[in-house]
Each structure stands twice: as C-alpha cells, then as structure tokens.
Amino acid sequence: MSRNISLIAFIFPIVALLIFSGCGPKQRAAEGLLDTPESHYNQGMRKLEQGELDAAQKQFEDALLLDAKYAPAHAGLSLVYAERASEIADPKSKERKNLLKKGDDHLDKAKDLDDKDVRIWIAQIRFYTTSKKGDKWLKDCEKALKKALKINPKSDEAYYFMGLAYKEAYEFRQAEDVLRSALEIDGSWSEKAGEALQNVHKIVEAQPGTKYGKIIALEDEINRADLAVLFIEELNVVQRIKRREAAGTQPDLSFKPENPLEFSIPGASSAEIADIEGHWAESMIRDFVETGLFDVMQDHKFYPDEPVTRIEFAGAVQRLIYMVTRDESVFSKYIGEKESHIHDMRTDHPYYGAAMLCVERDIMDLDKMSG
C-alpha cells in the first residue's frame, strides 16, 4: 500500500505538468529562414502604426509561438490591448478594465523577461500614454524614459514617444524640449518628431488659456458643438462683442456667399435653431450663433455633432479677425486673384478669401503633397 502511494505521489506531478502545459499555446518550429520572433515582432509594430490591431496582435502572438520568452512581443501585445481599451469611452467599463489588465500583465511579463531591451521601456511610455492608467501615468512614462535612455542615450524613438506623452498631458513646453531632442538625433523617428514638434510649437504660440482649449488643440477633428464651446470658452467672444456694443462699435459680421443655397443662413436667430434642444452644448451654441461668427444651415439646424469642415472653420476665423481688428480688407484682400494658391479651391469660391487668410496667418496648413 505504501509503495502504491509513493508511486502515485511520484507520477501525479508529472501528469499534472503534462496536462497544464498543454493549456497554453503550443510552440512551433520555424518554417523558413526569416520565420523568426523578431521578424514577426517588426511586422506587428508596422501593423500597429497602421492601426491594424488584429493583424498586429496576430504577429505578436506568432512571435511568441516561436519563442514564448521573447519580451518585445509581450510589449507589443500590451500596446494592442491599450489601443483596444482606448476605443472604449467609458472609463468604468468592465471590458476596458479587462483589456488594460491584460496589457499590464504583458508589459510586466516583458520587463521580467528582459529589462535591458530599450523597446520594453519605450512600450511602457506608449502604454501609459494611451491608457492614462492611474493618476501618476506621466511619472510612469518619465521613469520609463530614464530607463530607456540609460540603455540607449541616442534613442530618438524614446524621446519621440515621451514628447507625445507630454503633449497628451498638456505639458506643451516639455513636449517641445524632448521632441527637439528626438529631431537632433536624426534617426528613423526624426521625421515624425519634426512633424509633432511643429504641431506642438503652434499650440505653444497660440497659448490656449483654458483646459478646454488645450484638449481641442490635440484633436485632428472636432464637431460643430465643440467649435461653439471653444469660441465661447477659449476666445471669450461673447464678452468681446458686448464690449464692442458698449463702445458703440458693434461689427457687422454678416456674410453673403455668391450662392447662398449652397451654404448657410447668416444672422439667423438662435431661437430658430431646430436641433439643439437638450443638447449638452445648447446654451453655448445659442450664444455662438448670436455672435454672428457662425451660421445655422438652410433648414434652421445647427447639426452640433457633425464635424466642422475646413471652410466653415476658416469662415469663422475670418469673421473673428475682423471683429478684433476692424480691418475690412480681410473680406476683400483676395478678391480678383487670377491664380489660386490652393489647388482644390478656385479663386471665385465664396470661402477662398477666408481660407487664404488662415493659410497666410499660419492658422491652417495646406496639404504638403497636394497643396
């Protein structure tokens, strides 16, 4: 009996090991000369930069099938999970928390396996920038930057992603400093660093005075409600106009395009707006429309959740500049130009002058490739 118990005690751990070792992904042998963990990791990072999360995840998982202890692949998976979590708006979402937990686990695994690989610490900067996990996420990024630079003082990639972290934290001057460091290294990330630096420099020059202005400064696209709130909060246009009225110099900001059927109704009363009742920005939209800087559409709707077009924004800026400067030439300066400086806009377009004003004053950029 004693002998049988001893035999069972000896066999059981072996059987358990075989059973549980079969629960994880099975390792596979390389099927080609370049079928390596590193090649799959590199492809995964390319897919991640392109926003193809499913393809990126598959490549990182393929790398781990070849080598379960390949740390960069775990770091790559942490970024995939962070990106997936960022797509969920509700910070209290259980799914979002689970995704961040998975990402955190992979990041910890990567650091446990190889904390001497600069890519792991760059991944930590990116993970916390995307997830903003915890109240001290920026400090976690800064710690990771120190680790990365200790391994490779010339890592333009580390500087670049730390620049994006500062930008996301609204620390624009610090973002300028580290992005400039990335640019000076003149490595593979320098071009992106230069573009990001140019963007941040414009934000610094604009000096957004409110938190809302700083938030909007980071967005590539905003909706019409956001624009209304931006002008009310950041530019304080209502108070500016009231001061003009008190001084007896109320500006006439009405604007009549050549074909009014194509555009909107100038000077429409805020009481006539048909689609903003109950909207979170209703009060500010009404104030915005009453300033005369922005108009409702022909159907008396504001369409608050629709994206602002570039010509709409240019038109609002043109009127605002006139309101501040009283310079009537902002409306007439570009009339009669024979050749358009904007390749996809004719000189007789109703908003050509507004667009050129924004381009010349470096408020808006032309597409570098198409003009």
PDB file of C-alpha atoms in Angstrom, residues 53-323:
ATOM      1  CA  LEU A  53      -4.844  45.919 -34.369  1.00  0.00           C
ATOM      2  CA  ASP A  54      -5.993  42.412 -35.344  1.00  0.00           C
ATOM      3  CA  ALA A  55      -3.069  41.972 -37.727  1.00  0.00           C
ATOM      4  CA  ALA A  56      -0.631  43.377 -35.161  1.00  0.00           C
ATOM      5  CA  GLN A  57      -1.903  41.058 -32.436  1.00  0.00           C
ATOM      6  CA  LYS A  58      -1.544  38.018 -34.704  1.00  0.00           C
ATOM      7  CA  GLN A  59       2.073  38.906 -35.498  1.00  0.00           C
ATOM      8  CA  PHE A  60       2.986  39.325 -31.832  1.00  0.00           C
ATOM      9  CA  GLU A  61       1.299  36.026 -30.998  1.00  0.00           C
ATOM     10  CA  ASP A  62       3.167  34.341 -33.870  1.00  0.00           C
ATOM     11  CA  ALA A  63       6.423  35.632 -32.379  1.00  0.00           C
ATOM     12  CA  LEU A  64       5.516  34.054 -29.033  1.00  0.00           C
ATOM     13  CA  LEU A  65       4.670  30.739 -30.720  1.00  0.00           C
ATOM     14  CA  LEU A  66       8.272  30.665 -31.876  1.00  0.00           C
ATOM     15  CA  ASP A  67       9.658  31.865 -28.543  1.00  0.00           C
ATOM     16  CA  ALA A  68       7.366  32.256 -25.536  1.00  0.00           C
ATOM     17  CA  LYS A  69      10.063  34.260 -23.762  1.00  0.00           C
ATOM     18  CA  TYR A  70      10.537  36.851 -26.493  1.00  0.00           C
ATOM     19  CA  ALA A  71       9.998  40.007 -24.415  1.00  0.00           C
ATOM     20  CA  PRO A  72       9.333  42.558 -27.216  1.00  0.00           C
ATOM     21  CA  ALA A  73       6.326  40.517 -28.405  1.00  0.00           C
ATOM     22  CA  HIS A  74       4.779  40.764 -24.934  1.00  0.00           C
ATOM     23  CA  ALA A  75       5.457  44.504 -25.023  1.00  0.00           C
ATOM     24  CA  GLY A  76       3.770  44.697 -28.423  1.00  0.00           C
ATOM     25  CA  LEU A  77       0.689  42.905 -27.109  1.00  0.00           C
ATOM     26  CA  SER A  78       0.489  45.379 -24.231  1.00  0.00           C
ATOM     27  CA  LEU A  79       0.185  48.180 -26.802  1.00  0.00           C
ATOM     28  CA  VAL A  80      -2.529  46.337 -28.722  1.00  0.00           C
ATOM     29  CA  TYR A  81      -4.602  45.933 -25.559  1.00  0.00           C
ATOM     30  CA  ALA A  82      -4.049  49.580 -24.619  1.00  0.00           C
ATOM     31  CA  GLU A  83      -5.265  50.686 -28.056  1.00  0.00           C
ATOM     32  CA  ARG A  84      -8.331  48.441 -27.805  1.00  0.00           C
ATOM     33  CA  ALA A  85      -9.114  49.858 -24.354  1.00  0.00           C
ATOM     34  CA  SER A  86      -8.770  53.426 -25.636  1.00  0.00           C
ATOM     35  CA  GLU A  87     -11.595  52.766 -28.089  1.00  0.00           C
ATOM     36  CA  ILE A  88     -13.993  52.340 -25.136  1.00  0.00           C
ATOM     37  CA  ALA A  89     -15.080  55.776 -23.922  1.00  0.00           C
ATOM     38  CA  ASP A  90     -16.491  54.742 -20.534  1.00  0.00           C
ATOM     39  CA  PRO A  91     -13.584  54.633 -18.025  1.00  0.00           C
ATOM     40  CA  LYS A  92     -15.683  52.419 -15.725  1.00  0.00           C
ATOM     41  CA  SER A  93     -16.333  49.823 -18.432  1.00  0.00           C
ATOM     42  CA  LYS A  94     -15.543  46.288 -17.277  1.00  0.00           C
ATOM     43  CA  GLU A  95     -14.310  45.383 -20.759  1.00  0.00           C
ATOM     44  CA  ARG A  96     -11.956  48.380 -20.760  1.00  0.00           C
ATOM     45  CA  LYS A  97     -10.545  47.420 -17.363  1.00  0.00           C
ATOM     46  CA  ASN A  98     -10.033  43.815 -18.507  1.00  0.00           C
ATOM     47  CA  LEU A  99      -8.176  44.955 -21.621  1.00  0.00           C
ATOM     48  CA  LEU A 100      -5.898  47.205 -19.578  1.00  0.00           C
ATOM     49  CA  LYS A 101      -5.279  44.372 -17.121  1.00  0.00           C
ATOM     50  CA  LYS A 102      -4.183  42.116 -19.996  1.00  0.00           C
ATOM     51  CA  GLY A 103      -1.961  44.875 -21.353  1.00  0.00           C
ATOM     52  CA  ASP A 104      -0.450  45.484 -17.928  1.00  0.00           C
ATOM     53  CA  ASP A 105       0.244  41.764 -17.496  1.00  0.00           C
ATOM     54  CA  HIS A 106       2.038  41.553 -20.845  1.00  0.00           C
ATOM     55  CA  LEU A 107       4.082  44.665 -20.048  1.00  0.00           C
ATOM     56  CA  ASP A 108       5.121  43.235 -16.669  1.00  0.00           C
ATOM     57  CA  LYS A 109       5.988  39.940 -18.369  1.00  0.00           C
ATOM     58  CA  ALA A 110       8.158  41.767 -20.898  1.00  0.00           C
ATOM     59  CA  LYS A 111      10.052  43.587 -18.129  1.00  0.00           C
ATOM     60  CA  ASP A 112      10.523  40.358 -16.181  1.00  0.00           C
ATOM     61  CA  LEU A 113      11.946  38.625 -19.242  1.00  0.00           C
ATOM     62  CA  ASP A 114      14.308  41.358 -20.442  1.00  0.00           C
ATOM     63  CA  ASP A 115      14.537  44.756 -18.762  1.00  0.00           C
ATOM     64  CA  LYS A 116      17.697  45.566 -20.727  1.00  0.00           C
ATOM     65  CA  ASP A 117      15.845  45.925 -24.039  1.00  0.00           C
ATOM     66  CA  VAL A 118      15.108  49.578 -24.833  1.00  0.00           C
ATOM     67  CA  ARG A 119      11.962  48.560 -26.728  1.00  0.00           C
ATOM     68  CA  ILE A 120      10.346  47.395 -23.485  1.00  0.00           C
ATOM     69  CA  TRP A 121      10.681  50.807 -21.845  1.00  0.00           C
ATOM     70  CA  ILE A 122       9.501  52.613 -24.961  1.00  0.00           C
ATOM     71  CA  ALA A 123       6.466  50.325 -24.862  1.00  0.00           C
ATOM     72  CA  GLN A 124       5.846  51.404 -21.263  1.00  0.00           C
ATOM     73  CA  ILE A 125       5.857  55.064 -22.334  1.00  0.00           C
ATOM     74  CA  ARG A 126       3.370  54.261 -25.080  1.00  0.00           C
ATOM     75  CA  PHE A 127       1.190  52.035 -22.882  1.00  0.00           C
ATOM     76  CA  TYR A 128       0.686  54.686 -20.210  1.00  0.00           C
ATOM     77  CA  THR A 129       0.254  57.490 -22.748  1.00  0.00           C
ATOM     78  CA  THR A 130      -2.529  55.566 -24.461  1.00  0.00           C
ATOM     79  CA  SER A 131      -4.190  54.140 -21.359  1.00  0.00           C
ATOM     80  CA  LYS A 132      -3.510  57.029 -18.941  1.00  0.00           C
ATOM     81  CA  LYS A 133      -3.709  54.309 -16.308  1.00  0.00           C
ATOM     82  CA  GLY A 134      -3.586  55.710 -12.791  1.00  0.00           C
ATOM     83  CA  ASP A 135      -3.134  59.266 -11.516  1.00  0.00           C
ATOM     84  CA  LYS A 136       0.638  59.157 -11.977  1.00  0.00           C
ATOM     85  CA  TRP A 137       0.750  57.850 -15.532  1.00  0.00           C
ATOM     86  CA  LEU A 138       3.005  60.688 -16.717  1.00  0.00           C
ATOM     87  CA  LYS A 139       5.545  59.956 -13.970  1.00  0.00           C
ATOM     88  CA  ASP A 140       5.497  56.291 -15.068  1.00  0.00           C
ATOM     89  CA  CYS A 141       6.338  57.499 -18.583  1.00  0.00           C
ATOM     90  CA  GLU A 142       9.184  59.662 -17.267  1.00  0.00           C
ATOM     91  CA  LYS A 143      10.626  56.734 -15.307  1.00  0.00           C
ATOM     92  CA  ALA A 144      10.476  54.596 -18.444  1.00  0.00           C
ATOM     93  CA  LEU A 145      12.262  57.316 -20.433  1.00  0.00           C
ATOM     94  CA  LYS A 146      15.123  57.336 -17.921  1.00  0.00           C
ATOM     95  CA  LYS A 147      15.397  53.547 -18.196  1.00  0.00           C
ATOM     96  CA  ALA A 148      15.339  53.707 -21.998  1.00  0.00           C
ATOM     97  CA  LEU A 149      17.999  56.422 -22.205  1.00  0.00           C
ATOM     98  CA  LYS A 150      20.215  54.566 -19.766  1.00  0.00           C
ATOM     99  CA  ILE A 151      20.184  51.657 -22.232  1.00  0.00           C
ATOM    100  CA  ASN A 152      20.417  53.818 -25.360  1.00  0.00           C
ATOM    101  CA  PRO A 153      21.088  57.555 -24.843  1.00  0.00           C
ATOM    102  CA  LYS A 154      20.548  58.129 -28.577  1.00  0.00           C
ATOM    103  CA  SER A 155      17.059  56.620 -28.778  1.00  0.00           C
ATOM    104  CA  ASP A 156      15.108  59.127 -30.853  1.00  0.00           C
ATOM    105  CA  GLU A 157      12.127  56.774 -30.572  1.00  0.00           C
ATOM    106  CA  ALA A 158      12.098  57.098 -26.764  1.00  0.00           C
ATOM    107  CA  TYR A 159      12.298  60.889 -26.975  1.00  0.00           C
ATOM    108  CA  TYR A 160       9.565  60.967 -29.634  1.00  0.00           C
ATOM    109  CA  PHE A 161       7.036  58.964 -27.649  1.00  0.00           C
ATOM    110  CA  MET A 162       7.845  60.878 -24.463  1.00  0.00           C
ATOM    111  CA  GLY A 163       7.098  64.035 -26.433  1.00  0.00           C
ATOM    112  CA  LEU A 164       3.687  62.631 -27.298  1.00  0.00           C
ATOM    113  CA  ALA A 165       3.168  61.774 -23.623  1.00  0.00           C
ATOM    114  CA  TYR A 166       3.864  65.361 -22.554  1.00  0.00           C
ATOM    115  CA  LYS A 167       1.582  66.581 -25.312  1.00  0.00           C
ATOM    116  CA  GLU A 168      -1.247  64.343 -24.075  1.00  0.00           C
ATOM    117  CA  ALA A 169      -0.671  65.710 -20.559  1.00  0.00           C
ATOM    118  CA  TYR A 170      -0.905  69.303 -21.912  1.00  0.00           C
ATOM    119  CA  GLU A 171       2.742  69.907 -20.929  1.00  0.00           C
ATOM    120  CA  PHE A 172       3.466  71.510 -24.270  1.00  0.00           C
ATOM    121  CA  ARG A 173       6.794  73.183 -23.496  1.00  0.00           C
ATOM    122  CA  GLN A 174       8.242  69.953 -22.120  1.00  0.00           C
ATOM    123  CA  ALA A 175       6.898  68.219 -25.223  1.00  0.00           C
ATOM    124  CA  GLU A 176       8.813  70.734 -27.352  1.00  0.00           C
ATOM    125  CA  ASP A 177      12.044  70.016 -25.488  1.00  0.00           C
ATOM    126  CA  VAL A 178      12.009  66.228 -25.852  1.00  0.00           C
ATOM    127  CA  LEU A 179      10.722  66.301 -29.432  1.00  0.00           C
ATOM    128  CA  ARG A 180      13.580  68.641 -30.286  1.00  0.00           C
ATOM    129  CA  SER A 181      15.968  66.105 -28.750  1.00  0.00           C
ATOM    130  CA  ALA A 182      14.478  63.397 -30.983  1.00  0.00           C
ATOM    131  CA  LEU A 183      14.850  65.635 -34.028  1.00  0.00           C
ATOM    132  CA  GLU A 184      18.501  66.427 -33.256  1.00  0.00           C
ATOM    133  CA  ILE A 185      19.424  62.732 -33.103  1.00  0.00           C
ATOM    134  CA  ASP A 186      18.384  62.467 -36.774  1.00  0.00           C
ATOM    135  CA  GLY A 187      17.301  58.835 -36.617  1.00  0.00           C
ATOM    136  CA  SER A 188      14.405  56.880 -38.078  1.00  0.00           C
ATOM    137  CA  TRP A 189      11.855  58.687 -35.876  1.00  0.00           C
ATOM    138  CA  SER A 190      13.196  62.172 -36.530  1.00  0.00           C
ATOM    139  CA  GLU A 191      10.784  62.978 -39.347  1.00  0.00           C
ATOM    140  CA  LYS A 192       7.774  62.166 -37.176  1.00  0.00           C
ATOM    141  CA  ALA A 193       9.355  64.090 -34.319  1.00  0.00           C
ATOM    142  CA  GLY A 194       9.717  67.121 -36.586  1.00  0.00           C
ATOM    143  CA  GLU A 195       6.054  66.997 -37.577  1.00  0.00           C
ATOM    144  CA  ALA A 196       4.957  66.613 -33.959  1.00  0.00           C
ATOM    145  CA  LEU A 197       7.273  69.443 -32.892  1.00  0.00           C
ATOM    146  CA  GLN A 198       5.780  71.755 -35.497  1.00  0.00           C
ATOM    147  CA  ASN A 199       2.286  70.950 -34.223  1.00  0.00           C
ATOM    148  CA  VAL A 200       3.217  71.462 -30.566  1.00  0.00           C
ATOM    149  CA  HIS A 201       5.027  74.712 -31.386  1.00  0.00           C
ATOM    150  CA  LYS A 202       1.824  76.099 -32.908  1.00  0.00           C
ATOM    151  CA  ILE A 203      -0.080  75.165 -29.752  1.00  0.00           C
ATOM    152  CA  VAL A 204       2.538  76.911 -27.597  1.00  0.00           C
ATOM    153  CA  GLU A 205       2.362  80.026 -29.779  1.00  0.00           C
ATOM    154  CA  ALA A 206      -1.445  80.016 -29.608  1.00  0.00           C
ATOM    155  CA  GLN A 207      -1.217  79.794 -25.801  1.00  0.00           C
ATOM    156  CA  PRO A 208      -4.584  78.133 -25.141  1.00  0.00           C
ATOM    157  CA  GLY A 209      -5.765  79.670 -21.896  1.00  0.00           C
ATOM    158  CA  THR A 210      -8.348  77.123 -20.801  1.00  0.00           C
ATOM    159  CA  LYS A 211      -8.201  73.393 -20.291  1.00  0.00           C
ATOM    160  CA  TYR A 212     -10.858  73.041 -22.998  1.00  0.00           C
ATOM    161  CA  GLY A 213      -8.643  74.906 -25.428  1.00  0.00           C
ATOM    162  CA  LYS A 214      -5.755  72.562 -24.635  1.00  0.00           C
ATOM    163  CA  ILE A 215      -7.953  69.496 -25.160  1.00  0.00           C
ATOM    164  CA  ILE A 216      -9.189  70.757 -28.539  1.00  0.00           C
ATOM    165  CA  ALA A 217      -5.624  71.621 -29.570  1.00  0.00           C
ATOM    166  CA  LEU A 218      -4.779  67.909 -29.589  1.00  0.00           C
ATOM    167  CA  GLU A 219      -7.665  66.830 -31.809  1.00  0.00           C
ATOM    168  CA  ASP A 220      -7.424  66.316 -35.560  1.00  0.00           C
ATOM    169  CA  GLU A 221     -11.183  66.758 -35.943  1.00  0.00           C
ATOM    170  CA  ILE A 222     -13.855  68.468 -33.845  1.00  0.00           C
ATOM    171  CA  ASN A 223     -17.610  68.756 -34.219  1.00  0.00           C
ATOM    172  CA  ARG A 224     -19.690  71.914 -34.518  1.00  0.00           C
ATOM    173  CA  ALA A 225     -20.704  71.874 -30.847  1.00  0.00           C
ATOM    174  CA  ASP A 226     -17.037  71.660 -29.817  1.00  0.00           C
ATOM    175  CA  LEU A 227     -16.243  74.659 -32.007  1.00  0.00           C
ATOM    176  CA  ALA A 228     -19.018  76.678 -30.364  1.00  0.00           C
ATOM    177  CA  VAL A 229     -17.721  75.872 -26.884  1.00  0.00           C
ATOM    178  CA  LEU A 230     -14.134  76.581 -27.956  1.00  0.00           C
ATOM    179  CA  PHE A 231     -15.020  80.078 -29.160  1.00  0.00           C
ATOM    180  CA  ILE A 232     -17.082  80.814 -26.043  1.00  0.00           C
ATOM    181  CA  GLU A 233     -14.601  79.366 -23.524  1.00  0.00           C
ATOM    182  CA  GLU A 234     -11.220  79.991 -25.091  1.00  0.00           C
ATOM    183  CA  LEU A 235     -11.783  83.179 -27.084  1.00  0.00           C
ATOM    184  CA  ASN A 236     -14.468  84.707 -24.861  1.00  0.00           C
ATOM    185  CA  VAL A 237     -16.219  86.062 -27.957  1.00  0.00           C
ATOM    186  CA  VAL A 238     -19.481  86.965 -26.202  1.00  0.00           C
ATOM    187  CA  GLN A 239     -17.731  89.319 -23.779  1.00  0.00           C
ATOM    188  CA  ARG A 240     -15.640  90.793 -26.588  1.00  0.00           C
ATOM    189  CA  ILE A 241     -18.752  91.613 -28.607  1.00  0.00           C
ATOM    190  CA  LYS A 242     -20.526  93.066 -25.565  1.00  0.00           C
ATOM    191  CA  ARG A 243     -17.581  95.396 -25.015  1.00  0.00           C
ATOM    192  CA  ARG A 244     -17.802  96.456 -28.668  1.00  0.00           C
ATOM    193  CA  GLU A 245     -21.530  97.096 -28.276  1.00  0.00           C
ATOM    194  CA  ALA A 246     -20.923  99.184 -25.164  1.00  0.00           C
ATOM    195  CA  ALA A 247     -18.402 101.255 -27.103  1.00  0.00           C
ATOM    196  CA  GLY A 248     -20.918 101.754 -29.912  1.00  0.00           C
ATOM    197  CA  THR A 249     -18.810  99.853 -32.417  1.00  0.00           C
ATOM    198  CA  GLN A 250     -20.773  96.668 -32.950  1.00  0.00           C
ATOM    199  CA  PRO A 251     -19.331  94.920 -36.011  1.00  0.00           C
ATOM    200  CA  ASP A 252     -21.434  93.740 -38.923  1.00  0.00           C
ATOM    201  CA  LEU A 253     -20.271  90.170 -39.331  1.00  0.00           C
ATOM    202  CA  SER A 254     -22.905  89.123 -41.827  1.00  0.00           C
ATOM    203  CA  PHE A 255     -21.547  87.285 -44.841  1.00  0.00           C
ATOM    204  CA  LYS A 256     -23.367  86.569 -48.089  1.00  0.00           C
ATOM    205  CA  PRO A 257     -21.770  83.932 -50.321  1.00  0.00           C
ATOM    206  CA  GLU A 258     -22.304  84.138 -54.066  1.00  0.00           C
ATOM    207  CA  ASN A 259     -24.632  81.137 -53.998  1.00  0.00           C
ATOM    208  CA  PRO A 260     -26.499  81.226 -50.668  1.00  0.00           C
ATOM    209  CA  LEU A 261     -28.319  77.991 -51.474  1.00  0.00           C
ATOM    210  CA  GLU A 262     -25.047  76.113 -51.094  1.00  0.00           C
ATOM    211  CA  PHE A 263     -24.217  77.461 -47.702  1.00  0.00           C
ATOM    212  CA  SER A 264     -25.919  78.678 -44.558  1.00  0.00           C
ATOM    213  CA  ILE A 265     -28.182  81.446 -43.315  1.00  0.00           C
ATOM    214  CA  PRO A 266     -26.249  84.442 -41.993  1.00  0.00           C
ATOM    215  CA  GLY A 267     -27.576  86.160 -38.910  1.00  0.00           C
ATOM    216  CA  ALA A 268     -30.215  83.563 -38.053  1.00  0.00           C
ATOM    217  CA  SER A 269     -31.648  83.960 -34.565  1.00  0.00           C
ATOM    218  CA  SER A 270     -30.571  81.370 -32.022  1.00  0.00           C
ATOM    219  CA  ALA A 271     -34.258  80.893 -31.208  1.00  0.00           C
ATOM    220  CA  GLU A 272     -34.751  79.443 -34.706  1.00  0.00           C
ATOM    221  CA  ILE A 273     -32.285  76.578 -34.261  1.00  0.00           C
ATOM    222  CA  ALA A 274     -34.302  73.383 -34.599  1.00  0.00           C
ATOM    223  CA  ASP A 275     -31.975  70.613 -33.451  1.00  0.00           C
ATOM    224  CA  ILE A 276     -30.148  71.652 -30.273  1.00  0.00           C
ATOM    225  CA  GLU A 277     -32.817  71.476 -27.567  1.00  0.00           C
ATOM    226  CA  GLY A 278     -31.499  69.269 -24.763  1.00  0.00           C
ATOM    227  CA  HIS A 279     -28.017  69.091 -26.289  1.00  0.00           C
ATOM    228  CA  TRP A 280     -25.193  69.363 -23.754  1.00  0.00           C
ATOM    229  CA  ALA A 281     -23.892  72.491 -25.514  1.00  0.00           C
ATOM    230  CA  GLU A 282     -27.286  74.112 -26.236  1.00  0.00           C
ATOM    231  CA  SER A 283     -26.657  77.324 -24.285  1.00  0.00           C
ATOM    232  CA  MET A 284     -23.191  77.865 -25.739  1.00  0.00           C
ATOM    233  CA  ILE A 285     -24.357  77.103 -29.280  1.00  0.00           C
ATOM    234  CA  ARG A 286     -27.076  79.754 -28.947  1.00  0.00           C
ATOM    235  CA  ASP A 287     -24.524  82.303 -27.726  1.00  0.00           C
ATOM    236  CA  PHE A 288     -22.156  81.341 -30.537  1.00  0.00           C
ATOM    237  CA  VAL A 289     -24.776  81.778 -33.258  1.00  0.00           C
ATOM    238  CA  GLU A 290     -25.856  85.132 -31.805  1.00  0.00           C
ATOM    239  CA  THR A 291     -22.296  86.450 -32.168  1.00  0.00           C
ATOM    240  CA  GLY A 292     -22.656  86.176 -35.942  1.00  0.00           C
ATOM    241  CA  LEU A 293     -19.417  84.219 -36.237  1.00  0.00           C
ATOM    242  CA  PHE A 294     -21.119  81.010 -37.298  1.00  0.00           C
ATOM    243  CA  ASP A 295     -24.404  80.270 -39.003  1.00  0.00           C
ATOM    244  CA  VAL A 296     -27.160  77.695 -38.978  1.00  0.00           C
ATOM    245  CA  MET A 297     -27.966  75.737 -42.122  1.00  0.00           C
ATOM    246  CA  GLN A 298     -30.750  76.453 -44.613  1.00  0.00           C
ATOM    247  CA  ASP A 299     -33.045  74.051 -42.747  1.00  0.00           C
ATOM    248  CA  HIS A 300     -32.545  76.023 -39.494  1.00  0.00           C
ATOM    249  CA  LYS A 301     -30.443  73.236 -37.997  1.00  0.00           C
ATOM    250  CA  PHE A 302     -27.003  73.581 -36.434  1.00  0.00           C
ATOM    251  CA  TYR A 303     -26.001  69.890 -36.702  1.00  0.00           C
ATOM    252  CA  PRO A 304     -23.997  70.053 -33.441  1.00  0.00           C
ATOM    253  CA  ASP A 305     -22.491  66.575 -33.696  1.00  0.00           C
ATOM    254  CA  GLU A 306     -21.326  66.878 -37.310  1.00  0.00           C
ATOM    255  CA  PRO A 307     -17.611  67.511 -37.974  1.00  0.00           C
ATOM    256  CA  VAL A 308     -16.573  71.100 -38.684  1.00  0.00           C
ATOM    257  CA  THR A 309     -15.394  71.475 -42.280  1.00  0.00           C
ATOM    258  CA  ARG A 310     -12.244  73.400 -43.069  1.00  0.00           C
ATOM    259  CA  ILE A 311     -14.165  76.135 -44.920  1.00  0.00           C
ATOM    260  CA  GLU A 312     -16.587  76.544 -42.000  1.00  0.00           C
ATOM    261  CA  PHE A 313     -13.687  76.989 -39.614  1.00  0.00           C
ATOM    262  CA  ALA A 314     -11.938  79.415 -41.982  1.00  0.00           C
ATOM    263  CA  GLY A 315     -15.113  81.479 -42.293  1.00  0.00           C
ATOM    264  CA  ALA A 316     -15.496  81.728 -38.515  1.00  0.00           C
ATOM    265  CA  VAL A 317     -11.845  82.744 -38.107  1.00  0.00           C
ATOM    266  CA  GLN A 318     -12.181  85.389 -40.837  1.00  0.00           C
ATOM    267  CA  ARG A 319     -15.130  86.991 -39.066  1.00  0.00           C
ATOM    268  CA  LEU A 320     -13.371  86.796 -35.707  1.00  0.00           C
ATOM    269  CA  ILE A 321     -10.260  88.528 -37.080  1.00  0.00           C
ATOM    270  CA  TYR A 322     -12.448  91.297 -38.465  1.00  0.00           C
ATOM    271  CA  MET A 323     -14.252  91.623 -35.135  1.00  0.00           C
TER     272      MET A 323
END
